[in-house]
XYZ file of C-alpha atoms in Angstrom:
521
model
C 0.000 0.000 0.000
C 1.573 3.389 -1.021
C 2.308 6.282 1.308
C 0.016 9.283 1.102
C 3.093 11.521 0.650
C 3.675 10.021 -2.781
C 0.494 11.638 -4.099
C 0.076 14.857 -2.103
C 2.202 18.037 -2.491
C 4.885 18.560 0.222
C 3.318 21.937 1.036
C 0.331 20.133 2.543
C 2.525 19.101 5.472
C 1.606 15.433 5.779
C 4.296 13.523 7.726
C 5.645 10.201 6.435
C 4.000 6.881 7.221
C 0.329 7.587 6.442
C -1.145 5.219 3.943
C -3.491 5.556 0.988
C -6.404 3.102 1.156
C -6.845 0.704 -1.760
C -10.422 1.884 -2.315
C -9.066 5.288 -3.472
C -6.051 4.229 -5.519
C -6.742 0.799 -6.934
C -2.981 0.491 -6.336
C -1.521 -2.717 -7.690
C 2.177 -2.284 -7.155
C 2.783 0.564 -9.625
C 4.696 2.880 -7.335
C 4.339 6.043 -9.441
C 0.762 5.583 -10.589
C -0.899 9.056 -10.781
C -4.181 9.857 -9.074
C -6.961 12.192 -10.200
C -7.142 15.497 -8.333
C -10.493 14.671 -6.593
C -8.974 11.493 -5.148
C -5.943 13.361 -3.845
C -8.122 15.936 -2.110
C -10.355 13.202 -0.692
C -7.290 11.466 0.769
C -6.153 14.747 2.282
C -9.565 15.477 3.822
C -9.652 12.029 5.408
C -6.152 12.477 6.800
C -7.038 15.922 8.166
C -10.182 14.555 9.808
C -8.168 11.860 11.546
C -5.622 14.373 12.798
C -8.295 16.710 14.190
C -10.007 13.817 15.953
C -6.746 12.836 17.657
C -6.216 9.664 15.619
C -2.520 9.820 14.751
C -2.009 6.109 14.255
C -0.534 4.873 10.982
C -3.695 3.152 9.901
C -4.665 1.129 6.839
C -8.281 1.903 6.014
C -8.926 -1.174 3.955
C -8.479 -3.626 6.829
C -11.891 -2.702 8.197
C -13.469 -4.227 5.113
C -11.803 -7.613 5.164
C -13.369 -10.718 6.584
C -11.504 -11.642 9.759
C -11.514 -15.032 11.448
C -13.793 -13.615 14.164
C -16.409 -12.556 11.606
C -16.158 -15.908 9.836
C -16.716 -17.745 13.118
C -19.638 -15.541 14.165
C -21.382 -15.950 10.824
C -20.772 -19.702 10.603
C -22.198 -20.324 14.064
C -25.178 -18.001 13.737
C -26.014 -19.270 10.242
C -26.772 -22.669 11.790
C -30.071 -20.983 12.650
C -30.825 -20.897 8.925
C -30.335 -24.670 8.694
C -32.632 -25.057 11.712
C -35.371 -23.024 10.024
C -35.081 -24.863 6.706
C -34.661 -28.319 8.210
C -37.788 -28.014 10.340
C -39.770 -26.673 7.379
C -38.739 -29.593 5.187
C -38.684 -32.439 7.713
C -42.191 -32.110 9.127
C -43.809 -32.486 5.689
C -42.374 -35.983 5.370
C -42.813 -36.939 9.021
C -46.422 -35.863 9.501
C -47.841 -38.687 7.345
C -46.218 -41.341 9.540
C -47.191 -39.388 12.669
C -50.813 -39.439 11.478
C -50.667 -43.194 10.896
C -49.047 -43.990 14.247
C -51.316 -41.723 16.312
C -54.424 -42.440 14.185
C -55.304 -38.741 13.871
C -57.247 -36.841 11.207
C -55.773 -34.689 8.473
C -56.998 -31.607 10.351
C -55.008 -32.618 13.435
C -51.998 -33.316 11.232
C -52.308 -29.749 9.979
C -52.396 -28.521 13.575
C -49.155 -30.422 14.323
C -47.462 -28.871 11.286
C -48.749 -25.363 12.077
C -47.889 -25.533 15.800
C -44.270 -24.583 15.093
C -45.474 -21.499 13.182
C -47.494 -20.440 16.219
C -44.388 -20.934 18.345
C -42.423 -18.931 15.785
C -44.822 -16.007 16.184
C -44.399 -16.072 19.976
C -40.620 -16.449 19.780
C -40.334 -13.607 17.273
C -42.296 -11.210 19.487
C -40.345 -12.084 22.626
C -36.863 -12.161 21.100
C -36.608 -8.458 20.258
C -37.211 -6.960 23.727
C -35.138 -9.702 25.370
C -32.212 -9.150 22.990
C -32.355 -5.374 23.533
C -32.074 -5.956 27.263
C -29.813 -8.997 27.608
C -27.826 -9.003 24.361
C -27.924 -10.829 21.044
C -25.630 -13.688 22.005
C -27.412 -14.881 25.144
C -30.859 -14.972 23.546
C -29.452 -16.771 20.501
C -28.083 -19.421 22.855
C -31.498 -19.721 24.497
C -33.222 -20.071 21.112
C -30.934 -22.976 20.238
C -31.759 -24.689 23.533
C -35.506 -24.202 22.984
C -35.252 -25.701 19.504
C -33.202 -28.678 20.722
C -35.553 -29.365 23.637
C -38.650 -29.096 21.432
C -37.198 -31.341 18.724
C -36.077 -33.974 21.232
C -39.444 -33.953 23.026
C -41.215 -34.291 19.656
C -39.095 -37.316 18.799
C -39.613 -39.100 22.126
C -43.261 -38.449 22.975
C -46.172 -40.823 22.418
C -48.850 -38.250 23.283
C -50.388 -35.918 20.705
C -50.842 -33.037 23.175
C -47.189 -33.198 24.219
C -46.182 -33.374 20.558
C -48.099 -30.168 19.784
C -46.608 -28.440 22.835
C -43.111 -29.573 21.833
C -43.679 -28.226 18.320
C -44.658 -24.850 19.791
C -41.480 -24.828 21.928
C -39.391 -25.811 18.911
C -41.037 -23.079 16.836
C -40.300 -20.440 19.467
C -36.604 -21.222 19.054
C -36.901 -20.882 15.272
C -38.788 -17.591 15.626
C -36.278 -16.095 18.045
C -33.271 -17.078 15.939
C -34.993 -15.744 12.803
C -35.230 -12.343 14.485
C -31.754 -12.219 15.944
C -29.470 -13.814 13.356
C -30.033 -11.242 10.560
C -29.728 -8.423 13.112
C -26.603 -9.938 14.658
C -24.840 -10.485 11.332
C -25.829 -6.999 10.095
C -24.401 -5.397 13.237
C -21.117 -7.289 12.889
C -20.492 -7.073 9.143
C -18.696 -4.244 7.292
C -21.149 -2.226 5.154
C -19.467 -3.162 1.857
C -20.207 -6.891 2.229
C -23.089 -6.831 4.697
C -25.667 -7.806 2.070
C -23.899 -11.018 1.070
C -23.278 -11.988 4.696
C -26.841 -11.413 5.927
C -28.290 -13.236 2.920
C -26.163 -16.268 3.780
C -28.890 -16.919 6.359
C -31.441 -17.379 3.571
C -29.033 -19.657 1.697
C -28.717 -21.866 4.766
C -32.525 -22.049 4.985
C -32.673 -23.503 1.476
C -29.810 -25.875 2.303
C -31.704 -26.980 5.400
C -34.784 -27.723 3.279
C -32.733 -29.850 0.863
C -31.065 -31.628 3.778
C -34.511 -32.440 5.173
C -35.587 -33.819 1.779
C -32.564 -36.137 1.831
C -33.215 -37.348 5.383
C -36.906 -37.899 4.594
C -36.047 -39.931 1.497
C -33.862 -42.225 3.634
C -36.416 -42.503 6.435
C -39.488 -43.042 4.239
C -38.869 -46.724 3.373
C -38.631 -47.442 7.102
C -41.729 -45.370 7.914
C -39.472 -43.670 10.481
C -40.116 -40.131 11.773
C -38.448 -40.038 15.193
C -34.845 -40.204 13.928
C -35.235 -37.189 11.596
C -36.644 -35.144 14.493
C -33.790 -36.255 16.754
C -31.292 -35.003 14.163
C -33.005 -31.598 14.373
C -32.136 -31.458 18.085
C -28.427 -31.754 17.224
C -28.573 -28.568 15.140
C -30.158 -26.731 18.057
C -27.367 -27.832 20.385
C -24.742 -26.758 17.820
C -26.235 -23.254 17.775
C -26.556 -23.018 21.570
C -22.974 -24.132 22.255
C -21.327 -22.444 19.282
C -22.724 -18.990 20.021
C -20.840 -18.981 23.333
C -17.573 -18.647 21.388
C -18.488 -15.619 19.228
C -18.335 -11.881 19.897
C -21.241 -9.854 21.240
C -22.584 -7.114 18.969
C -20.488 -3.944 19.501
C -23.514 -1.831 18.603
C -25.525 -3.409 21.421
C -22.590 -2.957 23.829
C -22.468 0.771 22.980
C -26.212 1.005 23.550
C -25.616 -0.536 26.988
C -22.797 2.017 27.682
C -20.149 -0.692 27.760
C -17.612 1.210 25.653
C -14.539 -0.793 26.654
C -16.228 -4.104 25.789
C -17.484 -2.620 22.514
C -13.959 -1.528 21.581
C -12.556 -4.999 22.303
C -15.328 -6.666 20.311
C -14.831 -4.333 17.343
C -11.049 -4.796 17.398
C -11.553 -8.540 17.374
C -14.022 -8.367 14.494
C -12.079 -5.898 12.346
C -8.637 -7.365 13.061
C -7.047 -3.951 13.780
C -6.275 -1.984 16.930
C -7.606 1.346 15.664
C -11.406 1.232 15.492
C -11.982 4.686 16.949
C -13.667 6.169 13.893
C -16.288 3.404 13.619
C -16.757 3.333 17.374
C -17.354 7.088 17.505
C -19.857 6.835 14.666
C -21.858 4.195 16.554
C -21.602 6.097 19.849
C -22.667 9.399 18.251
C -25.818 7.856 16.842
C -26.569 6.137 20.129
C -26.130 9.411 22.046
C -28.629 11.131 19.744
C -31.328 8.651 20.771
C -30.366 7.837 24.342
C -33.880 7.033 25.438
C -35.078 3.465 24.998
C -37.651 3.151 22.233
C -40.735 1.405 23.554
C -43.479 -0.305 21.594
C -45.650 2.844 21.647
C -42.805 5.007 20.296
C -42.438 2.677 17.311
C -45.616 4.210 15.871
C -44.355 7.797 16.061
C -41.575 9.954 14.684
C -38.845 8.731 12.307
C -39.165 5.145 13.540
C -42.652 4.735 12.044
C -41.617 4.603 8.342
C -38.886 2.104 9.242
C -41.471 -0.048 10.998
C -43.938 0.180 8.100
C -41.305 -0.814 5.537
C -40.157 -3.737 7.697
C -43.720 -4.970 8.211
C -44.644 -4.703 4.528
C -41.420 -6.408 3.413
C -42.252 -9.242 5.814
C -45.832 -9.461 4.541
C -45.226 -9.304 0.803
C -42.185 -11.611 0.812
C -44.435 -14.365 2.187
C -47.930 -13.434 0.992
C -46.674 -13.462 -2.620
C -47.364 -17.209 -2.703
C -44.002 -18.794 -1.925
C -45.445 -21.165 0.672
C -48.188 -22.186 -1.755
C -45.467 -23.137 -4.241
C -43.027 -24.738 -1.768
C -45.572 -26.753 0.219
C -47.996 -27.704 -2.548
C -45.906 -27.788 -5.739
C -46.664 -31.525 -6.303
C -50.420 -30.897 -6.140
C -50.123 -27.879 -8.458
C -48.118 -29.865 -11.004
C -50.561 -32.759 -10.844
C -53.430 -30.351 -11.480
C -51.547 -29.060 -14.528
C -51.225 -32.547 -16.013
C -48.155 -34.286 -14.558
C -48.482 -37.741 -13.019
C -47.630 -38.222 -9.350
C -44.067 -39.539 -9.795
C -43.099 -36.806 -12.247
C -44.620 -34.143 -9.996
C -42.500 -35.234 -7.017
C -39.359 -35.377 -9.134
C -40.083 -31.892 -10.464
C -40.559 -30.643 -6.898
C -37.052 -31.791 -5.957
C -35.809 -29.918 -9.023
C -37.514 -26.772 -7.753
C -35.674 -27.194 -4.444
C -32.323 -27.425 -6.205
C -33.140 -24.338 -8.281
C -33.999 -22.511 -5.046
C -30.562 -23.220 -3.556
C -28.612 -22.389 -6.708
C -30.319 -19.083 -7.372
C -30.098 -18.059 -3.741
C -26.333 -18.143 -4.302
C -26.806 -16.044 -7.451
C -28.837 -13.543 -5.437
C -26.082 -13.321 -2.825
C -23.610 -12.412 -5.570
C -25.929 -9.764 -7.010
C -27.271 -8.052 -3.900
C -24.190 -5.912 -3.196
C -23.628 -5.219 -6.894
C -27.089 -4.233 -8.118
C -28.498 -2.891 -4.863
C -31.586 -3.742 -2.831
C -34.352 -1.735 -4.509
C -33.622 -2.667 -8.172
C -33.388 -6.342 -7.234
C -36.554 -6.196 -5.129
C -38.503 -4.437 -7.887
C -37.306 -6.857 -10.572
C -38.219 -9.804 -8.375
C -41.716 -8.473 -7.646
C -42.329 -7.991 -11.381
C -41.093 -11.523 -12.101
C -43.308 -13.036 -9.396
C -46.320 -11.183 -10.783
C -45.675 -12.439 -14.314
C -45.258 -16.034 -13.077
C -48.510 -15.947 -11.132
C -50.286 -14.310 -14.071
C -49.199 -17.083 -16.455
C -50.320 -19.765 -13.979
C -53.665 -18.001 -13.446
C -54.281 -17.876 -17.208
C -53.187 -21.504 -17.714
C -55.657 -22.767 -15.119
C -58.410 -20.491 -16.465
C -58.367 -22.015 -19.963
C -58.764 -25.633 -21.125
C -55.513 -27.653 -21.232
C -53.586 -27.559 -24.490
C -50.474 -29.416 -25.726
C -47.510 -28.834 -23.425
C -49.532 -26.589 -21.100
C -48.287 -28.653 -18.146
C -44.689 -27.903 -19.159
C -45.509 -24.219 -19.411
C -46.895 -24.446 -15.852
C -43.701 -26.160 -14.680
C -41.414 -23.541 -16.232
C -43.606 -20.797 -14.760
C -42.983 -22.335 -11.338
C -39.251 -22.553 -12.084
C -39.204 -18.878 -13.096
C -41.165 -18.046 -9.936
C -38.606 -19.844 -7.743
C -35.721 -18.122 -9.563
C -37.211 -14.652 -9.095
C -38.090 -15.338 -5.464
C -34.632 -16.749 -4.659
C -32.721 -13.760 -6.074
C -35.111 -11.121 -4.735
C -37.493 -11.296 -1.727
C -36.046 -14.623 -0.635
C -32.733 -12.992 0.288
C -33.831 -9.365 0.603
C -36.597 -9.887 3.144
C -34.358 -10.594 6.136
C -31.650 -8.249 4.844
C -33.752 -5.097 4.425
C -35.582 -5.694 7.695
C -32.251 -5.909 9.551
C -30.876 -2.799 7.806
C -33.713 -0.275 8.132
C -34.333 -0.680 11.861
C -33.059 2.022 14.289
C -30.215 1.111 16.644
C -32.120 1.318 19.919
C -35.196 -0.424 18.503
C -33.548 -2.683 15.929
C -34.440 -5.936 17.633
C -38.011 -4.751 18.342
C -38.691 -3.702 14.744
C -37.131 -6.904 13.440
C -39.091 -8.874 16.026
C -42.418 -7.460 14.854
C -41.476 -7.999 11.203
C -40.533 -11.651 11.756
C -43.755 -12.104 13.729
C -45.607 -11.013 10.596
C -43.582 -13.497 8.518
C -44.665 -16.392 10.747
C -48.251 -15.123 10.957
C -48.436 -14.855 7.164
C -46.897 -18.316 6.789
C -49.445 -19.711 9.232
C -52.386 -18.239 7.334
C -51.054 -19.334 3.930
C -50.345 -22.854 5.230
C -53.880 -23.173 6.599
C -55.825 -21.716 3.648
C -53.832 -22.788 0.563
C -55.156 -26.333 0.225
C -58.789 -25.319 0.964
C -58.445 -22.533 -1.633
C -57.142 -24.965 -4.242
C -59.906 -27.461 -3.412
C -62.873 -25.089 -2.991
C -62.064 -22.084 -5.186
C -59.971 -23.899 -7.770
C -56.432 -23.275 -8.987
C -57.435 -20.455 -11.344
C -59.049 -18.266 -8.677
C -56.235 -19.057 -6.238
C -53.562 -17.875 -8.659
C -55.532 -14.746 -9.622
C -55.630 -13.806 -5.922
C -51.872 -14.238 -5.589
C -51.344 -12.325 -8.849
C -53.123 -9.335 -7.275
C -50.957 -9.599 -4.150
C -47.783 -9.699 -6.259
C -48.947 -6.628 -8.205
C -49.252 -4.795 -4.886
C -45.717 -5.985 -4.110
C -44.485 -4.255 -7.299
C -46.002 -0.919 -6.234
C -44.544 -1.175 -2.740
C -41.056 -2.110 -4.018
C -40.807 1.147 -5.950
C -40.847 3.093 -2.657
C -38.280 1.048 -0.701
C -35.118 3.152 -0.053
C -31.729 1.895 -1.235
C -29.366 0.731 1.541
C -26.558 -0.729 -0.582
C -23.088 0.176 0.714
C -24.408 2.290 3.590
C -23.564 1.662 7.216
C -26.479 0.991 9.543
C -25.907 4.436 11.034
C -26.134 6.088 7.603
C -29.387 4.254 6.852
C -30.874 5.493 10.106
C -29.732 9.050 9.482
C -31.479 8.947 6.103
C -34.830 8.225 7.758
C -34.259 10.812 10.475
C -33.303 13.499 7.964
C -36.395 12.736 5.883
C -38.551 12.985 8.990
C -36.945 16.285 10.064
C -37.377 17.725 6.575
C -41.036 16.724 6.556
C -41.564 18.336 9.950
C -39.922 21.587 8.775
C -42.162 21.606 5.709
C -45.251 21.107 7.849
C -44.240 23.912 10.216
C -43.570 26.220 7.273
C -47.002 25.395 5.852
C -48.719 26.203 9.153
C -46.811 29.502 9.383
C -48.283 30.544 6.045
């Protein structure tokens, strides 16, 4: 990395040993490579700012952007929560048939067993935010892993339907709590430049968990075995609970708790450098501007309200757009379109593979294209897919119409995987204010589980009573609303969490000044 003196005039008085960050120079070993005048002045302004703030260390700016071992460890451990979410979603679909046979229960009661974890997820999501704001991200994540492990193990061992339902609720509360905290935790740890890819790794692990569950179910099905797959789920919960004890606490939460020394140590560990004063001061300055704790009532007032509304609507549309209808009931949809049973199940596995692959594609695109363009493109794609399916089921079958339905579902999965599938958790974690981040995320994830619960309960009756055509027209209308909403979502690409929050506060202050000026007239 070149010295700043190589590019700035001697008259500027910069002493030797201060380095030019790679992000300004693109320096690749060419020692005399010239720089444009704006870059030189930008370097000088940054150096001057550091001198005035008392930071005289010979610092390399770029180190704050690299992935350190501490960040890798934190993300790997916390992302186990994504596998937990996906594994439970996929495993219960295969297990519930054998549960129904062993316990001799009706299809309605089987639906209750499946949906019990979603009810637990709603409760866990609501409780996790306030608890994490008070006791920290790490401790509540550990508790969520223990809840999931205990619920999964009790589900596997019980011979009583009531206990099974209660265990599923306990298990779901662990999933709900981890779904709230993991995106927030990763977002608060990650450098802004790569935060999108790191937070969306949670969604990738969800899809991996679903595929893993499909594999376990395929091995257990010939044996009519359901207890072993549920026991395996408990192991993932224990991995999360134990692993989280070895990762760093969120420095942003530590600042909010006035534990500056601990926050500095955590940030130094995460960034891999001794000098973290600039980032620490940025976090502390924002925290000082909103020292009071934001309660539930305050979420509906002031600059926090638009953040809350965006988070809630992202949560609603990313699940009400029909993804659970497609994921849960793809075999039935394909059979209605003209496929036989065996081909429909094979095609469903293909949809799962597509989901994983294009989630990776979305992770590569999110920090390149930005959040809003990707969200808008995805909403348009989902609408077109649902529209084609609605038309196909509204007209008599024609040659290859079933293949057109299949490729419409494939296109739907692709657009969901690269857009709301990864952006839902990411945007929710980014637009929430520091002192209410866990609460806003908590309420948003509650809406995700509530929407999932409703869709899971009504999708099959809608297909049976209203027919596939009407069902897809309804979801087409919802997706069209998603398109309109996406156009108003602010861009957060490349911005620190503090910059995102300042954007909302500045917009609110500007609106208030305009209102006061209007009243004065």
